[in-house]
Structures are given as C-alpha cells and as structure tokens.
Amino acid sequence: MNDDRSKAPLAVFDLDNTLADTAHRQRFLERRPRDWDGFFSAAPQDPPLPEGIALVKESARECEIVYLTGRPERCRRDTLDWLAAQELPEGRVYMRRDADRRPARFTKLEILRRLGRTREVRVLVDDDELVCEDARRAGFTVVRADWAARSAELKVAQEREGRT
C-alpha cells in the first residue's frame, strides 16, 4: 500500500448485508408498524459476512477504505464499535442524517459523486440492486454483494422508506 493514503484510490463498502449479516434483526421490519429502534439497536450483534470481510481486507492493500451506509447517524458509535470488533481497516464512515428518508440510491450516489470529484473511486461494494444500478450508470465500478439473504421487507425499507 502506498504510504500517502491521500492519493490512494478509494474502495467504498456498504455495511448491512455486505459486511454485516442482518438476518437476525430483519424480524423487526416484519411488524406493523416497523420497529426501527429494535432493528438498529440489534446491529451490534450482526455476525460478519466472510465474503465481504475478505474483500474489504484485500481492497485495503491498494485502496483507502470508506464505509458508506444507509444507517442513521445516531448509530455511529455502535457502527464504529462493530467495525473495530471485526478488525476491519480504519476508514471514514458516511452515514445518513437521522431525518433523511431519501432512498439509499440517492443518498449513496450523492456521496460517491462527491468522493469521485477529488479521488479515484476504484470500486463500490453494495448489496442494494438499485444503488448498484445507479452507481454503474454514473460510471462507477460496482461489485454487487450477493452473499447475504435479503428480505423483501429490507428491500422496501431501503427503497420506499429511506431507512437503511
């Protein structure tokens, strides 16, 4: 890895269902109304997804790692603790503002474009089909994280409710 990390390309990783397995907490989204507090408060117990963990560690050899999640800002401490517990490379963590309910494909693409203005974004790794499609259309190289089971409830939450 180049010693000057400010010139290294960026590898951008989503968290939920890319690095962290959310299957155990998706039950909170199956209730009506959805239990968002329960969903996010269970995140520290997410098991790591081996495929995503290996890819982020491999990417860190040549790239600066950036974490880009749809989790709300109020989850920052739990998120940083989880990343450290998995012994993942340090990196900036971009999170959704607490009141931001736009779909992830809009919030994430906005941040990707901002990052791409001053640095090469070598890859985005994300599980959300729509995020991946929009990022590809915008000219970014994308790896779709398809190694975790996704629930229909999570897909609706990501796209229609702008919650994760």
C-alpha positions as protocol buffer text, in pm:
chain_id: "A"
residue {
  index: 1
  type: MET
  ca { x: 0 y: 0 z: 0 }
}
residue {
  index: 2
  type: ASN
  ca { x: 128 y: 345 z: -87 }
}
residue {
  index: 3
  type: ASP
  ca { x: 233 y: 541 z: 222 }
}
residue {
  index: 4
  type: ASP
  ca { x: 45 y: 851 z: 105 }
}
residue {
  index: 5
  type: ARG
  ca { x: -313 y: 738 z: 162 }
}
residue {
  index: 6
  type: SER
  ca { x: -448 y: 1074 z: 42 }
}
residue {
  index: 7
  type: LYS
  ca { x: -358 y: 969 z: -315 }
}
residue {
  index: 8
  type: ALA
  ca { x: -468 y: 607 z: -295 }
}
residue {
  index: 9
  type: PRO
  ca { x: -786 y: 509 z: -478 }
}
residue {
  index: 10
  type: LEU
  ca { x: -1096 y: 458 z: -266 }
}
residue {
  index: 11
  type: ALA
  ca { x: -1278 y: 130 z: -212 }
}
residue {
  index: 12
  type: VAL
  ca { x: -1627 y: 206 z: -81 }
}
residue {
  index: 13
  type: PHE
  ca { x: -1814 y: -56 z: 121 }
}
residue {
  index: 14
  type: ASP
  ca { x: -2174 y: -74 z: 236 }
}
residue {
  index: 15
  type: LEU
  ca { x: -2232 y: -238 z: 576 }
}
residue {
  index: 16
  type: ASP
  ca { x: -2570 y: -410 z: 608 }
}
residue {
  index: 17
  type: ASN
  ca { x: -2578 y: -735 z: 409 }
}
residue {
  index: 18
  type: THR
  ca { x: -2239 y: -654 z: 259 }
}
residue {
  index: 19
  type: LEU
  ca { x: -2014 y: -679 z: 565 }
}
residue {
  index: 20
  type: ALA
  ca { x: -2274 y: -738 z: 839 }
}
residue {
  index: 21
  type: ASP
  ca { x: -2539 y: -1010 z: 830 }
}
residue {
  index: 22
  type: THR
  ca { x: -2872 y: -850 z: 924 }
}
residue {
  index: 23
  type: ALA
  ca { x: -3081 y: -1169 z: 901 }
}
residue {
  index: 24
  type: HIS
  ca { x: -3129 y: -1194 z: 1279 }
}
residue {
  index: 25
  type: ARG
  ca { x: -3280 y: -844 z: 1300 }
}
residue {
  index: 26
  type: GLN
  ca { x: -3497 y: -834 z: 991 }
}
residue {
  index: 27
  type: ARG
  ca { x: -3784 y: -960 z: 1207 }
}
residue {
  index: 28
  type: PHE
  ca { x: -3816 y: -604 z: 1340 }
}
residue {
  index: 29
  type: LEU
  ca { x: -3916 y: -492 z: 989 }
}
residue {
  index: 30
  type: GLU
  ca { x: -4189 y: -752 z: 955 }
}
residue {
  index: 31
  type: ARG
  ca { x: -4401 y: -587 z: 1226 }
}
residue {
  index: 32
  type: ARG
  ca { x: -4652 y: -312 z: 1164 }
}
residue {
  index: 33
  type: PRO
  ca { x: -4552 y: -51 z: 1240 }
}
residue {
  index: 34
  type: ARG
  ca { x: -4189 y: -140 z: 1170 }
}
residue {
  index: 35
  type: ASP
  ca { x: -3969 y: -137 z: 1479 }
}
residue {
  index: 36
  type: TRP
  ca { x: -3678 y: 77 z: 1360 }
}
residue {
  index: 37
  type: ASP
  ca { x: -3535 y: 126 z: 1708 }
}
residue {
  index: 38
  type: GLY
  ca { x: -3525 y: -251 z: 1757 }
}
residue {
  index: 39
  type: PHE
  ca { x: -3376 y: -305 z: 1411 }
}
residue {
  index: 40
  type: PHE
  ca { x: -3089 y: -63 z: 1465 }
}
residue {
  index: 41
  type: SER
  ca { x: -3030 y: -145 z: 1832 }
}
residue {
  index: 42
  type: ALA
  ca { x: -2968 y: -511 z: 1732 }
}
residue {
  index: 43
  type: ALA
  ca { x: -2696 y: -414 z: 1480 }
}
residue {
  index: 44
  type: PRO
  ca { x: -2405 y: -462 z: 1723 }
}
residue {
  index: 45
  type: GLN
  ca { x: -2490 y: -835 z: 1728 }
}
residue {
  index: 46
  type: ASP
  ca { x: -2463 y: -871 z: 1349 }
}
residue {
  index: 47
  type: PRO
  ca { x: -2234 y: -1158 z: 1254 }
}
residue {
  index: 48
  type: PRO
  ca { x: -1973 y: -1067 z: 992 }
}
residue {
  index: 49
  type: LEU
  ca { x: -2017 y: -1190 z: 636 }
}
residue {
  index: 50
  type: PRO
  ca { x: -1692 y: -1370 z: 544 }
}
residue {
  index: 51
  type: GLU
  ca { x: -1706 y: -1279 z: 172 }
}
residue {
  index: 52
  type: GLY
  ca { x: -1741 y: -908 z: 245 }
}
residue {
  index: 53
  type: ILE
  ca { x: -1482 y: -911 z: 523 }
}
residue {
  index: 54
  type: ALA
  ca { x: -1227 y: -1081 z: 296 }
}
residue {
  index: 55
  type: LEU
  ca { x: -1296 y: -833 z: 15 }
}
residue {
  index: 56
  type: VAL
  ca { x: -1254 y: -524 z: 235 }
}
residue {
  index: 57
  type: LYS
  ca { x: -926 y: -656 z: 376 }
}
residue {
  index: 58
  type: GLU
  ca { x: -799 y: -743 z: 28 }
}
residue {
  index: 59
  type: SER
  ca { x: -901 y: -399 z: -104 }
}
residue {
  index: 60
  type: ALA
  ca { x: -713 y: -227 z: 179 }
}
residue {
  index: 61
  type: ARG
  ca { x: -383 y: -344 z: 29 }
}
residue {
  index: 62
  type: GLU
  ca { x: -417 y: -91 z: -254 }
}
residue {
  index: 63
  type: CYS
  ca { x: -702 y: 137 z: -156 }
}
residue {
  index: 64
  type: GLU
  ca { x: -815 y: 365 z: 121 }
}
residue {
  index: 65
  type: ILE
  ca { x: -1132 y: 213 z: 266 }
}
residue {
  index: 66
  type: VAL
  ca { x: -1450 y: 417 z: 301 }
}
residue {
  index: 67
  type: TYR
  ca { x: -1768 y: 284 z: 461 }
}
residue {
  index: 68
  type: LEU
  ca { x: -2094 y: 413 z: 313 }
}
residue {
  index: 69
  type: THR
  ca { x: -2410 y: 306 z: 491 }
}
residue {
  index: 70
  type: GLY
  ca { x: -2776 y: 391 z: 495 }
}
residue {
  index: 71
  type: ARG
  ca { x: -2776 y: 358 z: 875 }
}
residue {
  index: 72
  type: PRO
  ca { x: -2876 y: 679 z: 1051 }
}
residue {
  index: 73
  type: GLU
  ca { x: -2613 y: 893 z: 1220 }
}
residue {
  index: 74
  type: ARG
  ca { x: -2747 y: 800 z: 1565 }
}
residue {
  index: 75
  type: CYS
  ca { x: -2597 y: 453 z: 1506 }
}
residue {
  index: 76
  type: ARG
  ca { x: -2241 y: 584 z: 1462 }
}
residue {
  index: 77
  type: ARG
  ca { x: -2096 y: 462 z: 1795 }
}
residue {
  index: 78
  type: ASP
  ca { x: -2239 y: 110 z: 1752 }
}
residue {
  index: 79
  type: THR
  ca { x: -2119 y: 104 z: 1391 }
}
residue {
  index: 80
  type: LEU
  ca { x: -1764 y: 212 z: 1476 }
}
residue {
  index: 81
  type: ASP
  ca { x: -1750 y: -42 z: 1759 }
}
residue {
  index: 82
  type: TRP
  ca { x: -1871 y: -319 z: 1525 }
}
residue {
  index: 83
  type: LEU
  ca { x: -1610 y: -231 z: 1260 }
}
residue {
  index: 84
  type: ALA
  ca { x: -1334 y: -235 z: 1524 }
}
residue {
  index: 85
  type: ALA
  ca { x: -1455 y: -566 z: 1669 }
}
residue {
  index: 86
  type: GLN
  ca { x: -1424 y: -723 z: 1323 }
}
residue {
  index: 87
  type: GLU
  ca { x: -1069 y: -584 z: 1297 }
}
residue {
  index: 88
  type: LEU
  ca { x: -1158 y: -412 z: 971 }
}
residue {
  index: 89
  type: PRO
  ca { x: -936 y: -144 z: 820 }
}
residue {
  index: 90
  type: GLU
  ca { x: -995 y: 205 z: 952 }
}
residue {
  index: 91
  type: GLY
  ca { x: -1180 y: 435 z: 719 }
}
residue {
  index: 92
  type: ARG
  ca { x: -1416 y: 726 z: 704 }
}
residue {
  index: 93
  type: VAL
  ca { x: -1776 y: 629 z: 773 }
}
residue {
  index: 94
  type: TYR
  ca { x: -2053 y: 811 z: 588 }
}
residue {
  index: 95
  type: MET
  ca { x: -2399 y: 773 z: 739 }
}
residue {
  index: 96
  type: ARG
  ca { x: -2744 y: 903 z: 663 }
}
residue {
  index: 97
  type: ARG
  ca { x: -2858 y: 1208 z: 860 }
}
residue {
  index: 98
  type: ASP
  ca { x: -3113 y: 1097 z: 1118 }
}
residue {
  index: 99
  type: ALA
  ca { x: -3406 y: 1269 z: 944 }
}
residue {
  index: 100
  type: ASP
  ca { x: -3300 y: 1184 z: 586 }
}
residue {
  index: 101
  type: ARG
  ca { x: -3557 y: 945 z: 437 }
}
residue {
  index: 102
  type: ARG
  ca { x: -3445 y: 955 z: 73 }
}
residue {
  index: 103
  type: PRO
  ca { x: -3387 y: 615 z: -89 }
}
residue {
  index: 104
  type: ALA
  ca { x: -3033 y: 482 z: -47 }
}
residue {
  index: 105
  type: ARG
  ca { x: -2967 y: 503 z: -420 }
}
residue {
  index: 106
  type: PHE
  ca { x: -2994 y: 882 z: -397 }
}
residue {
  index: 107
  type: THR
  ca { x: -2803 y: 938 z: -74 }
}
residue {
  index: 108
  type: LYS
  ca { x: -2523 y: 699 z: -164 }
}
residue {
  index: 109
  type: LEU
  ca { x: -2481 y: 821 z: -522 }
}
residue {
  index: 110
  type: GLU
  ca { x: -2459 y: 1179 z: -394 }
}
residue {
  index: 111
  type: ILE
  ca { x: -2169 y: 1083 z: -164 }
}
residue {
  index: 112
  type: LEU
  ca { x: -1999 y: 871 z: -431 }
}
residue {
  index: 113
  type: ARG
  ca { x: -2003 y: 1163 z: -673 }
}
residue {
  index: 114
  type: ARG
  ca { x: -1861 y: 1393 z: -407 }
}
residue {
  index: 115
  type: LEU
  ca { x: -1581 y: 1146 z: -331 }
}
residue {
  index: 116
  type: GLY
  ca { x: -1513 y: 1099 z: -703 }
}
residue {
  index: 117
  type: ARG
  ca { x: -1452 y: 1470 z: -759 }
}
residue {
  index: 118
  type: THR
  ca { x: -1116 y: 1457 z: -582 }
}
residue {
  index: 119
  type: ARG
  ca { x: -1022 y: 1087 z: -576 }
}
residue {
  index: 120
  type: GLU
  ca { x: -1046 y: 778 z: -789 }
}
residue {
  index: 121
  type: VAL
  ca { x: -1326 y: 556 z: -660 }
}
residue {
  index: 122
  type: ARG
  ca { x: -1193 y: 216 z: -760 }
}
residue {
  index: 123
  type: VAL
  ca { x: -1499 y: 20 z: -651 }
}
residue {
  index: 124
  type: LEU
  ca { x: -1830 y: 35 z: -469 }
}
residue {
  index: 125
  type: VAL
  ca { x: -1939 y: -286 z: -294 }
}
residue {
  index: 126
  type: ASP
  ca { x: -2310 y: -284 z: -201 }
}
residue {
  index: 127
  type: ASP
  ca { x: -2597 y: -532 z: -179 }
}
residue {
  index: 128
  type: ASP
  ca { x: -2875 y: -296 z: -293 }
}
residue {
  index: 129
  type: GLU
  ca { x: -2962 y: -362 z: -659 }
}
residue {
  index: 130
  type: LEU
  ca { x: -3083 y: -8 z: -721 }
}
residue {
  index: 131
  type: VAL
  ca { x: -2776 y: 151 z: -561 }
}
residue {
  index: 132
  type: CYS
  ca { x: -2557 y: -71 z: -777 }
}
residue {
  index: 133
  type: GLU
  ca { x: -2750 y: 6 z: -1098 }
}
residue {
  index: 134
  type: ASP
  ca { x: -2742 y: 382 z: -1041 }
}
residue {
  index: 135
  type: ALA
  ca { x: -2372 y: 377 z: -950 }
}
residue {
  index: 136
  type: ARG
  ca { x: -2289 y: 179 z: -1266 }
}
residue {
  index: 137
  type: ARG
  ca { x: -2489 y: 422 z: -1478 }
}
residue {
  index: 138
  type: ALA
  ca { x: -2293 y: 708 z: -1318 }
}
residue {
  index: 139
  type: GLY
  ca { x: -1968 y: 542 z: -1429 }
}
residue {
  index: 140
  type: PHE
  ca { x: -1855 y: 373 z: -1107 }
}
residue {
  index: 141
  type: THR
  ca { x: -1718 y: 19 z: -1093 }
}
residue {
  index: 142
  type: VAL
  ca { x: -1951 y: -188 z: -878 }
}
residue {
  index: 143
  type: VAL
  ca { x: -1937 y: -527 z: -708 }
}
residue {
  index: 144
  type: ARG
  ca { x: -2282 y: -643 z: -606 }
}
residue {
  index: 145
  type: ALA
  ca { x: -2269 y: -811 z: -266 }
}
residue {
  index: 146
  type: ASP
  ca { x: -2497 y: -1107 z: -327 }
}
residue {
  index: 147
  type: TRP
  ca { x: -2368 y: -1329 z: -49 }
}
residue {
  index: 148
  type: ALA
  ca { x: -2636 y: -1249 z: 212 }
}
residue {
  index: 149
  type: ALA
  ca { x: -3003 y: -1339 z: 205 }
}
residue {
  index: 150
  type: ARG
  ca { x: -3215 y: -1026 z: 166 }
}
residue {
  index: 151
  type: SER
  ca { x: -3567 y: -999 z: 284 }
}
residue {
  index: 152
  type: ALA
  ca { x: -3844 y: -830 z: 90 }
}
residue {
  index: 153
  type: GLU
  ca { x: -3905 y: -614 z: 398 }
}
residue {
  index: 154
  type: LEU
  ca { x: -3548 y: -480 z: 391 }
}
residue {
  index: 155
  type: LYS
  ca { x: -3574 y: -404 z: 19 }
}
residue {
  index: 156
  type: VAL
  ca { x: -3890 y: -199 z: 78 }
}
residue {
  index: 157
  type: ALA
  ca { x: -3724 y: -24 z: 372 }
}
residue {
  index: 158
  type: GLN
  ca { x: -3425 y: 72 z: 159 }
}
residue {
  index: 159
  type: GLU
  ca { x: -3614 y: 193 z: -142 }
}
residue {
  index: 160
  type: ARG
  ca { x: -3951 y: 326 z: -30 }
}
residue {
  index: 161
  type: GLU
  ca { x: -3894 y: 428 z: 330 }
}
residue {
  index: 162
  type: GLY
  ca { x: -3535 y: 555 z: 312 }
}
residue {
  index: 163
  type: ARG
  ca { x: -3446 y: 398 z: 643 }
}
residue {
  index: 164
  type: THR
  ca { x: -3136 y: 191 z: 572 }
}
